[in-house]
Structures are given as C-alpha cells and as structure tokens.
Amino acid sequence: MDIVGFLKSQFICHLLICYIFIVSGLIINFIQLFTLILWPINKQLFRRINCRLAYCISSQMVMLLEWWSGTDCTLYTDPENYPKYGKENAIVILNHNFEIDFLCGWNFCERFGVLGSSKVLAKKELSYMPIIGWMWYFLEIVFCKRKWEEDRKTVVQKLLNLRDYPENFWFLIHCEGTRFTEQKHQISMQVAEAKGLPKLKYHLLPRTKGFAVTVQCLRNVVSAVYDSTLNFRNNENPTLLGVLNGKKYHADLYVRQDVPEDEQECSTWLHKLYQEKDAFQEEYYRTGTYPAIPTVPPRRPWTLLNWLFWALLLLYPLFKLLINMINSGSSLTLASFAFVIVIASVGVRWMIGVTEINKGSTYGNNDNKQKHK
C-alpha cells in the first residue's frame, strides 16, 4: 500500500473528516435557521440561499466519493439527451441495491450542477436528524410516514409548493420504497404473485402511488423522467466505510429518458419500467456493460474546494486547542479529551452504520403489511 493509501485508511483521518463534516454542518444548519426571516419577505431569495448552503453540506459527501476515494463514474446514455441534463427539471428514478447508491445519486446531480437544489422523497424520521435532515427541511424536501392514508395530503401539498422553485432541480425517488435485501425480495415477489404481476429478479416491486402523485403534481414543471440503473464493476458491493478508507470503485450508471403519457396509467408504466430495468440488470451481469454509449461527465472542482475551505477554517482551532490541552499537563483535561475521542469514535461508527444494508430499515420485511402502493 502506498503512503497516501495508508493515510486514507487511518482512523485519525476518518475522525478529522467527520469532525469537519459535523461542525461545518451544524454551523450551516444554524445559518439556515436565520434565513427563515426571508421566507415571508422574499421566498425565492430564501430558496436560492438555502440551495447554496445545502451544497456546502452535501458536496462534502460527494467529495469523499470523487476525490478521497477516487471512484470513477461512467454514464451510459443517449447522446441526444446528454446536453439536457442539469438544464431541465426532472424526476430521477433510482434503484436501491447498494449502501452508497444515495451517494452515487448525489454524484450524478453534482456532475450536472443540480446537487444543491436536488430533492428526495424521504421518510419522516430523517427530518429529525441533525445536519442532513435539518438541511433537507430548509430545502423543502418531501417527508412521508410511509402510511399513504396519512401521507397523501402532506405529500401533495409539498410537491405543489415546488412548482415555482427558482432553481433547476432533480427529484430523486426510490420507487421500491426501501433497500433491496433477499428477505424483502421474497416478500415482494409473494405480493407480485398475489396481484398477478410479473416477478422481478433484481428489484423489489415498485410502489406506484407516490410516483404517480409526484408525476401528477410536478407535470407542469418537470420535463422528463430519468430512469437510472446503477451497478459496480467486478461485482463489487461498495460501502461507505470502504469509501472512507479511500477504496476506489467504478460505478456504471445507465440513464434513459421517458415521460408517462397518461397520469392514469402511471402504475402500469412503472411496472413495465421495472421489468425493463430487470432485463438491463441481467444484461449487465452477463456482459458487464449497458446498451448505450459510455461517457464520463467531467468532475467539477467545487466539492473539493468547499471541503478545503471548511478544513482550513475548522482544523486550526482544533489543533490549537489540542496543543493547549497537552501543554496544560492536567490529567483531568487529558482524560476528558480521551473521553471525547471515544464518544466521537462511537458517533462515527453510528453514522456509517446508518448506511449499512444489514442495519437498514425493516420497511418491507413485515409480511402482515404487504400492501404495495
């Protein structure tokens, strides 16, 4: 292992990266709180400012993938559609098979300049999570409880509020509702059999109600639906811990553009789409490629420059404090510092654990609630 690779794998480096992310994130959340005074005065200015503040947070995660890990991203798409990416509002359908698929979705947004304004349909619990959850609140992210009877009115209202959004945005949606596991897949296919729907090998049955409402509410402002299928070469199963350790992966993302012609037929259209996604997945496993022309979108420097700014701003006072504590010679001070390090270590491991598949949501596991929407 070279010296750079060795340093990337060291826990002290991980701790410093997390320190920068957490402290800068809380500072930005605090600034976002004060932007609320702009909402009744100039809503569009509030939105533009929060897009840029949100970018300061989410771009740090993308920096880890692009610059720290050095992961390559190859895009397979129609050359005629490529120039439109980032220049129009779109709904982006993502598969949910990997621990870092959300990060690759953000990377896709970053390469085309819409990371700061990107939207998601997220579970309500995430809105209470400091940094990312609070950042999403100010971005007007659509949160749901995964109980459609309770969610419908709130989701519709939140989506309608995005119709006059001043920035180009991509609305990222995992139509499967939860990350793929073998247990969830077995239950999902039991539901497919009970409903007379074609079974899928590599995806869960899509939940259609949320997607249909999203299309219906955003139809006047969204130009297209981008169906994206993500895979990693050499059958790799990347993890956030691997990215943090500086391990390099190679992601292949297949993107095709379409628009459901009839809002009433969204359900049928989406089921057909997932059958096609299954076929593309089968083809990728067999050949290692997608049926489109590969291209590598240029990597932009802003994620790295943003991270370097926060690193320079926050590491100096940290090192100064550490030196003062060591010079004090106080056993109590040093013990307190060691305790903080232990707590920080637990916190870092918890943050990584949130993304792990085997510790993911149990949504979709309960066969007593097999109502696919």
CSV table of C-alpha atoms in Angstrom, one decimal:
chain,number,residue,atom,x,y,z
A,1,MET,CA,0.0,0.0,0.0
A,2,ASP,CA,1.4,3.5,-0.9
A,3,ILE,CA,1.7,6.2,1.7
A,4,VAL,CA,-1.4,8.1,0.6
A,5,GLY,CA,-3.5,4.9,0.7
A,6,PHE,CA,-2.1,4.1,4.1
A,7,LEU,CA,-3.1,7.5,5.5
A,8,LYS,CA,-6.6,7.3,4.0
A,9,SER,CA,-7.2,4.1,5.9
A,10,GLN,CA,-6.2,5.5,9.3
A,11,PHE,CA,-8.9,6.2,11.8
A,12,ILE,CA,-7.5,9.6,12.8
A,13,CYS,CA,-8.1,10.8,9.2
A,14,HIS,CA,-11.6,9.5,9.4
A,15,LEU,CA,-12.2,11.3,12.7
A,16,LEU,CA,-10.9,14.6,11.2
A,17,ILE,CA,-13.2,14.2,8.2
A,18,CYS,CA,-16.2,13.6,10.4
A,19,TYR,CA,-15.2,16.5,12.6
A,20,ILE,CA,-15.2,18.8,9.7
A,21,PHE,CA,-18.5,17.5,8.4
A,22,ILE,CA,-20.3,17.6,11.7
A,23,VAL,CA,-19.1,21.0,12.9
A,24,SER,CA,-19.5,22.7,9.4
A,25,GLY,CA,-22.9,21.0,9.1
A,26,LEU,CA,-24.1,22.4,12.4
A,27,ILE,CA,-22.8,25.9,11.6
A,28,ILE,CA,-24.7,25.8,8.3
A,29,ASN,CA,-27.8,24.5,10.0
A,30,PHE,CA,-27.6,27.4,12.4
A,31,ILE,CA,-27.2,29.9,9.5
A,32,GLN,CA,-30.2,28.2,7.7
A,33,LEU,CA,-32.3,28.9,10.8
A,34,PHE,CA,-31.7,32.6,10.4
A,35,THR,CA,-32.7,32.5,6.7
A,36,LEU,CA,-36.3,31.8,7.9
A,37,ILE,CA,-36.8,35.6,8.3
A,38,LEU,CA,-36.5,35.8,4.5
A,39,TRP,CA,-39.4,33.5,3.8
A,40,PRO,CA,-42.3,36.0,4.2
A,41,ILE,CA,-40.2,38.8,2.6
A,42,ASN,CA,-38.6,37.1,-0.4
A,43,LYS,CA,-39.3,33.4,-0.7
A,44,GLN,CA,-37.3,32.9,-3.8
A,45,LEU,CA,-34.2,34.5,-2.2
A,46,PHE,CA,-34.7,32.2,0.8
A,47,ARG,CA,-34.6,29.2,-1.6
A,48,ARG,CA,-31.6,30.3,-3.6
A,49,ILE,CA,-29.6,30.9,-0.4
A,50,ASN,CA,-30.5,27.5,1.0
A,51,CYS,CA,-29.6,25.8,-2.2
A,52,ARG,CA,-26.1,27.0,-1.8
A,53,LEU,CA,-25.9,26.4,2.0
A,54,ALA,CA,-27.2,22.8,1.3
A,55,TYR,CA,-24.5,22.4,-1.3
A,56,CYS,CA,-21.8,23.1,1.4
A,57,ILE,CA,-23.0,20.1,3.3
A,58,SER,CA,-23.9,17.5,0.6
A,59,SER,CA,-20.9,18.3,-1.5
A,60,GLN,CA,-18.6,17.1,1.4
A,61,MET,CA,-20.1,13.6,1.0
A,62,VAL,CA,-19.6,13.8,-2.8
A,63,MET,CA,-16.0,14.9,-2.2
A,64,LEU,CA,-15.4,11.7,-0.4
A,65,LEU,CA,-16.5,9.6,-3.3
A,66,GLU,CA,-15.0,11.7,-6.1
A,67,TRP,CA,-11.7,12.9,-4.6
A,68,TRP,CA,-10.9,10.9,-1.5
A,69,SER,CA,-12.0,7.5,-2.8
A,70,GLY,CA,-11.3,8.5,-6.4
A,71,THR,CA,-14.3,6.4,-7.5
A,72,ASP,CA,-14.9,6.6,-11.3
A,73,CYS,CA,-18.4,7.1,-12.7
A,74,THR,CA,-19.2,6.1,-16.2
A,75,LEU,CA,-22.6,7.3,-17.6
A,76,TYR,CA,-24.3,5.2,-20.3
A,77,THR,CA,-27.0,7.3,-22.0
A,78,ASP,CA,-28.4,8.6,-25.3
A,79,PRO,CA,-26.0,11.3,-26.7
A,80,GLU,CA,-29.1,13.3,-27.7
A,81,ASN,CA,-30.3,13.5,-24.1
A,82,TYR,CA,-26.9,14.3,-22.5
A,83,PRO,CA,-26.9,18.0,-23.3
A,84,LYS,CA,-30.3,18.4,-21.4
A,85,TYR,CA,-29.0,17.0,-18.1
A,86,GLY,CA,-28.9,19.8,-15.5
A,87,LYS,CA,-30.7,22.2,-17.7
A,88,GLU,CA,-34.2,21.0,-17.1
A,89,ASN,CA,-36.3,19.8,-14.1
A,90,ALA,CA,-36.6,16.0,-13.9
A,91,ILE,CA,-37.8,13.1,-11.8
A,92,VAL,CA,-35.0,10.6,-11.4
A,93,ILE,CA,-35.9,7.0,-10.6
A,94,LEU,CA,-33.0,5.2,-8.7
A,95,ASN,CA,-32.6,1.6,-7.9
A,96,HIS,CA,-31.9,0.8,-4.2
A,97,ASN,CA,-29.4,-2.1,-4.1
A,98,PHE,CA,-26.2,-0.6,-2.6
A,99,GLU,CA,-25.1,1.1,0.6
A,100,ILE,CA,-23.8,4.1,-1.3
A,101,ASP,CA,-26.4,4.3,-4.0
A,102,PHE,CA,-27.7,7.6,-2.5
A,103,LEU,CA,-24.1,9.0,-2.7
A,104,CYS,CA,-23.9,8.0,-6.4
A,105,GLY,CA,-27.2,9.7,-7.0
A,106,TRP,CA,-25.8,12.9,-5.4
A,107,ASN,CA,-22.7,12.5,-7.6
A,108,PHE,CA,-24.9,12.3,-10.7
A,109,CYS,CA,-26.5,15.6,-9.5
A,110,GLU,CA,-23.2,17.2,-8.8
A,111,ARG,CA,-21.7,16.4,-12.3
A,112,PHE,CA,-24.6,18.3,-13.8
A,113,GLY,CA,-24.8,21.2,-11.4
A,114,VAL,CA,-28.1,20.4,-9.5
A,115,LEU,CA,-26.7,19.0,-6.3
A,116,GLY,CA,-27.7,21.9,-4.1
A,117,SER,CA,-31.3,22.0,-5.3
A,118,SER,CA,-31.9,18.2,-5.6
A,119,LYS,CA,-35.0,16.9,-3.9
A,120,VAL,CA,-36.0,13.5,-2.5
A,121,LEU,CA,-39.0,11.7,-1.1
A,122,ALA,CA,-37.7,10.7,2.3
A,123,LYS,CA,-39.0,9.0,5.4
A,124,LYS,CA,-40.2,11.4,8.2
A,125,GLU,CA,-37.7,10.1,10.7
A,126,LEU,CA,-34.8,11.7,8.7
A,127,SER,CA,-36.2,15.2,9.2
A,128,TYR,CA,-35.1,15.0,12.9
A,129,MET,CA,-31.5,14.0,12.1
A,130,PRO,CA,-29.1,16.9,12.6
A,131,ILE,CA,-27.2,18.2,9.6
A,132,ILE,CA,-28.6,16.3,6.6
A,133,GLY,CA,-32.2,16.0,8.0
A,134,TRP,CA,-32.3,19.7,9.0
A,135,MET,CA,-30.7,20.7,5.7
A,136,TRP,CA,-33.4,18.9,3.9
A,137,TYR,CA,-36.1,20.7,5.9
A,138,PHE,CA,-34.8,24.1,4.6
A,139,LEU,CA,-34.7,22.6,1.0
A,140,GLU,CA,-38.4,21.8,1.3
A,141,ILE,CA,-37.8,18.1,1.0
A,142,VAL,CA,-40.9,15.9,0.9
A,143,PHE,CA,-41.1,13.8,4.0
A,144,CYS,CA,-43.5,10.9,4.5
A,145,LYS,CA,-44.5,8.4,7.2
A,146,ARG,CA,-44.9,5.6,4.6
A,147,LYS,CA,-48.6,5.4,5.5
A,148,TRP,CA,-50.3,6.6,2.4
A,149,GLU,CA,-53.6,7.5,4.1
A,150,GLU,CA,-51.7,9.9,6.3
A,151,ASP,CA,-49.2,11.0,3.8
A,152,ARG,CA,-51.2,11.8,0.7
A,153,LYS,CA,-52.4,15.3,1.7
A,154,THR,CA,-49.0,16.4,3.0
A,155,VAL,CA,-47.0,15.0,0.1
A,156,VAL,CA,-49.3,16.6,-2.5
A,157,GLN,CA,-49.0,20.0,-0.8
A,158,LYS,CA,-45.2,19.8,-0.6
A,159,LEU,CA,-45.0,18.8,-4.2
A,160,LEU,CA,-47.3,21.6,-5.4
A,161,ASN,CA,-45.1,24.1,-3.4
A,162,LEU,CA,-42.2,23.1,-5.7
A,163,ARG,CA,-43.9,24.3,-8.9
A,164,ASP,CA,-42.4,27.8,-8.6
A,165,TYR,CA,-39.0,26.7,-7.4
A,166,PRO,CA,-36.4,29.2,-8.9
A,167,GLU,CA,-33.6,26.7,-9.5
A,168,ASN,CA,-33.4,23.7,-11.8
A,169,PHE,CA,-33.9,20.6,-9.6
A,170,TRP,CA,-34.0,16.8,-9.9
A,171,PHE,CA,-36.4,15.0,-7.7
A,172,LEU,CA,-34.8,11.7,-6.7
A,173,ILE,CA,-37.1,8.8,-5.9
A,174,HIS,CA,-36.6,5.2,-4.9
A,175,CYS,CA,-39.8,3.7,-6.1
A,176,GLU,CA,-39.1,0.4,-4.4
A,177,GLY,CA,-39.6,2.2,-1.1
A,178,THR,CA,-36.7,0.5,0.7
A,179,ARG,CA,-33.3,-1.0,0.0
A,180,PHE,CA,-33.1,-4.4,-1.6
A,181,THR,CA,-32.5,-7.5,0.6
A,182,GLU,CA,-33.2,-11.1,-0.1
A,183,GLN,CA,-35.8,-11.2,2.6
A,184,LYS,CA,-37.6,-8.2,1.3
A,185,HIS,CA,-37.3,-9.5,-2.2
A,186,GLN,CA,-39.0,-12.8,-1.3
A,187,ILE,CA,-41.9,-10.9,0.4
A,188,SER,CA,-42.2,-8.5,-2.5
A,189,MET,CA,-42.4,-11.4,-5.0
A,190,GLN,CA,-45.2,-13.0,-2.9
A,191,VAL,CA,-47.1,-9.8,-3.3
A,192,ALA,CA,-46.4,-9.8,-7.0
A,193,GLU,CA,-47.7,-13.3,-7.3
A,194,ALA,CA,-50.9,-12.5,-5.3
A,195,LYS,CA,-51.6,-9.5,-7.5
A,196,GLY,CA,-50.8,-11.2,-10.8
A,197,LEU,CA,-47.8,-9.0,-11.6
A,198,PRO,CA,-44.7,-10.2,-13.4
A,199,LYS,CA,-41.9,-11.2,-10.9
A,200,LEU,CA,-38.6,-9.4,-10.8
A,201,LYS,CA,-35.2,-10.9,-10.2
A,202,TYR,CA,-33.1,-7.9,-9.1
A,203,HIS,CA,-35.6,-5.4,-7.9
A,204,LEU,CA,-38.5,-5.1,-5.4
A,205,LEU,CA,-42.0,-4.4,-6.7
A,206,PRO,CA,-42.3,-0.6,-7.2
A,207,ARG,CA,-44.7,1.3,-5.1
A,208,THR,CA,-46.7,3.2,-7.5
A,209,LYS,CA,-48.9,5.7,-5.6
A,210,GLY,CA,-46.1,8.0,-4.5
A,211,PHE,CA,-44.6,8.0,-8.0
A,212,ALA,CA,-48.0,8.7,-9.7
A,213,VAL,CA,-48.7,11.6,-7.4
A,214,THR,CA,-45.2,13.0,-7.9
A,215,VAL,CA,-45.7,13.0,-11.7
A,216,GLN,CA,-49.1,14.5,-11.4
A,217,CYS,CA,-48.1,17.3,-9.1
A,218,LEU,CA,-44.9,18.2,-11.0
A,219,ARG,CA,-46.0,17.6,-14.6
A,220,ASN,CA,-46.1,21.3,-15.4
A,221,VAL,CA,-42.6,21.9,-14.2
A,222,VAL,CA,-40.8,18.6,-14.9
A,223,SER,CA,-39.6,18.0,-18.5
A,224,ALA,CA,-38.8,14.3,-18.2
A,225,VAL,CA,-38.4,11.2,-16.1
A,226,TYR,CA,-34.8,9.8,-16.0
A,227,ASP,CA,-34.7,6.1,-15.2
A,228,SER,CA,-31.3,5.3,-13.8
A,229,THR,CA,-29.8,1.8,-13.1
A,230,LEU,CA,-26.6,1.7,-11.0
A,231,ASN,CA,-24.1,-1.1,-10.9
A,232,PHE,CA,-20.5,-1.5,-9.9
A,233,ARG,CA,-17.8,-3.4,-11.9
A,234,ASN,CA,-16.3,-6.7,-10.9
A,235,ASN,CA,-19.4,-7.5,-8.8
A,236,GLU,CA,-18.2,-5.1,-6.1
A,237,ASN,CA,-20.5,-4.2,-3.2
A,238,PRO,CA,-19.2,-0.8,-2.1
A,239,THR,CA,-19.7,0.5,1.4
A,240,LEU,CA,-19.4,4.0,3.0
A,241,LEU,CA,-16.7,2.5,5.2
A,242,GLY,CA,-14.8,1.5,2.0
A,243,VAL,CA,-15.2,5.0,0.6
A,244,LEU,CA,-13.9,6.5,3.9
A,245,ASN,CA,-10.9,4.1,3.7
A,246,GLY,CA,-10.1,5.5,0.3
A,247,LYS,CA,-11.1,2.4,-1.6
A,248,LYS,CA,-11.6,3.1,-5.3
A,249,TYR,CA,-14.7,1.7,-7.0
A,250,HIS,CA,-16.0,2.0,-10.6
A,251,ALA,CA,-19.7,2.8,-10.9
A,252,ASP,CA,-21.7,2.3,-14.1
A,253,LEU,CA,-24.9,4.3,-14.4
A,254,TYR,CA,-27.4,3.7,-17.2
A,255,VAL,CA,-29.8,6.6,-17.7
A,256,ARG,CA,-32.6,6.8,-20.2
A,257,GLN,CA,-35.3,9.5,-20.6
A,258,ASP,CA,-39.0,9.0,-20.8
A,259,VAL,CA,-42.3,10.5,-19.7
A,260,PRO,CA,-45.5,8.7,-18.8
A,261,GLU,CA,-48.0,9.7,-21.4
A,262,ASP,CA,-51.1,9.3,-19.2
A,263,GLU,CA,-51.2,10.1,-15.5
A,264,GLN,CA,-53.8,7.4,-15.0
A,265,GLU,CA,-51.5,4.8,-16.5
A,266,CYS,CA,-48.5,5.6,-14.2
A,267,SER,CA,-48.9,2.4,-12.4
A,268,THR,CA,-48.8,0.2,-15.5
A,269,TRP,CA,-46.0,2.3,-16.9
A,270,LEU,CA,-43.9,2.0,-13.8
A,271,HIS,CA,-44.3,-1.8,-13.5
A,272,LYS,CA,-43.3,-2.1,-17.2
A,273,LEU,CA,-40.3,0.1,-16.5
A,274,TYR,CA,-39.1,-2.2,-13.7
A,275,GLN,CA,-39.4,-5.2,-15.9
A,276,GLU,CA,-37.1,-3.4,-18.3
A,277,LYS,CA,-34.8,-2.5,-15.5
A,278,ASP,CA,-34.6,-6.1,-14.6
A,279,ALA,CA,-33.6,-7.0,-18.1
A,280,PHE,CA,-30.9,-4.3,-18.2
A,281,GLN,CA,-29.6,-5.7,-14.9
A,282,GLU,CA,-29.5,-9.2,-16.3
A,283,GLU,CA,-27.6,-7.9,-19.4
A,284,TYR,CA,-25.1,-6.1,-17.2
A,285,TYR,CA,-24.4,-9.2,-15.2
A,286,ARG,CA,-23.9,-11.1,-18.4
A,287,THR,CA,-21.8,-8.6,-20.4
A,288,GLY,CA,-20.5,-6.0,-17.9
A,289,THR,CA,-22.0,-3.2,-20.0
A,290,TYR,CA,-25.2,-1.3,-20.8
A,291,PRO,CA,-26.8,-0.9,-24.2
A,292,ALA,CA,-25.8,2.8,-24.6
A,293,ILE,CA,-22.8,4.9,-25.4
A,294,PRO,CA,-20.5,5.4,-22.4
A,295,THR,CA,-19.2,8.8,-21.3
A,296,VAL,CA,-17.6,10.2,-18.3
A,297,PRO,CA,-19.1,13.5,-17.1
A,298,PRO,CA,-16.3,15.9,-16.1
A,299,ARG,CA,-15.6,16.1,-12.4
A,300,ARG,CA,-16.1,19.7,-11.1
A,301,PRO,CA,-13.6,21.2,-8.6
A,302,TRP,CA,-16.2,22.8,-6.3
A,303,THR,CA,-16.7,19.8,-4.0
A,304,LEU,CA,-13.0,19.7,-3.2
A,305,LEU,CA,-12.7,23.5,-2.8
A,306,ASN,CA,-15.6,23.6,-0.5
A,307,TRP,CA,-14.2,20.9,1.7
A,308,LEU,CA,-10.7,22.6,1.8
A,309,PHE,CA,-12.3,25.8,2.9
A,310,TRP,CA,-14.0,24.2,5.8
A,311,ALA,CA,-10.9,22.1,6.7
A,312,LEU,CA,-8.8,25.2,6.9
A,313,LEU,CA,-11.4,27.1,8.9
A,314,LEU,CA,-12.0,24.4,11.4
A,315,LEU,CA,-8.8,22.4,11.8
A,316,TYR,CA,-6.6,25.3,13.0
A,317,PRO,CA,-8.7,26.0,16.2
A,318,LEU,CA,-8.9,22.2,16.8
A,319,PHE,CA,-5.1,21.8,16.7
A,320,LYS,CA,-4.6,24.9,18.8
A,321,LEU,CA,-6.9,23.6,21.5
A,322,LEU,CA,-5.2,20.2,21.4
A,323,ILE,CA,-1.8,21.7,21.9
A,324,ASN,CA,-3.0,23.9,24.8
A,325,MET,CA,-4.5,20.8,26.4
A,326,ILE,CA,-1.3,18.8,26.1
A,327,ASN,CA,0.8,21.7,27.4
A,328,SER,CA,-1.5,22.1,30.4
A,329,GLY,CA,-0.4,18.7,31.7
A,330,SER,CA,-3.7,18.3,33.6
A,331,SER,CA,-4.7,14.6,33.9
A,332,LEU,CA,-8.4,15.6,34.1
A,333,THR,CA,-8.1,17.6,30.9
A,334,LEU,CA,-6.3,14.8,29.0
A,335,ALA,CA,-8.9,12.3,30.4
A,336,SER,CA,-11.7,14.5,29.2
A,337,PHE,CA,-10.1,14.7,25.8
A,338,ALA,CA,-9.8,10.9,25.6
A,339,PHE,CA,-13.4,10.6,26.6
A,340,VAL,CA,-14.4,13.0,23.8
A,341,ILE,CA,-12.4,10.9,21.3
A,342,VAL,CA,-14.2,7.7,22.4
A,343,ILE,CA,-17.6,9.4,22.1
A,344,ALA,CA,-16.6,10.7,18.6
A,345,SER,CA,-15.5,7.2,17.6
A,346,VAL,CA,-18.8,5.8,18.6
A,347,GLY,CA,-20.6,8.6,16.7
A,348,VAL,CA,-18.6,8.0,13.5
A,349,ARG,CA,-19.3,4.3,13.6
A,350,TRP,CA,-23.0,5.0,14.1
A,351,MET,CA,-23.1,7.4,11.2
A,352,ILE,CA,-21.5,4.7,9.0
A,353,GLY,CA,-23.9,2.1,10.3
A,354,VAL,CA,-26.9,4.0,9.2
A,355,THR,CA,-26.0,3.2,5.6
A,356,GLU,CA,-25.3,-0.5,6.1
A,357,ILE,CA,-27.7,-2.8,4.4
A,358,ASN,CA,-27.9,-5.3,7.4
A,359,LYS,CA,-28.9,-2.4,9.7
A,360,GLY,CA,-31.2,-0.7,7.3
A,361,SER,CA,-34.9,-0.1,7.5
A,362,THR,CA,-37.2,-3.0,8.3
A,363,TYR,CA,-39.8,-1.5,6.0
A,364,GLY,CA,-40.9,-4.2,3.6
A,365,ASN,CA,-40.0,-7.1,5.9
A,366,ASN,CA,-43.4,-7.4,7.6
A,367,ASP,CA,-45.5,-9.8,5.6
A,368,ASN,CA,-48.5,-8.7,7.6
A,369,LYS,CA,-48.3,-5.4,5.8
A,370,GLN,CA,-47.8,-6.4,2.2
A,371,LYS,CA,-49.8,-3.7,0.7
A,372,HIS,CA,-47.8,-2.3,-2.1
A,373,LYS,CA,-48.9,1.1,-3.0
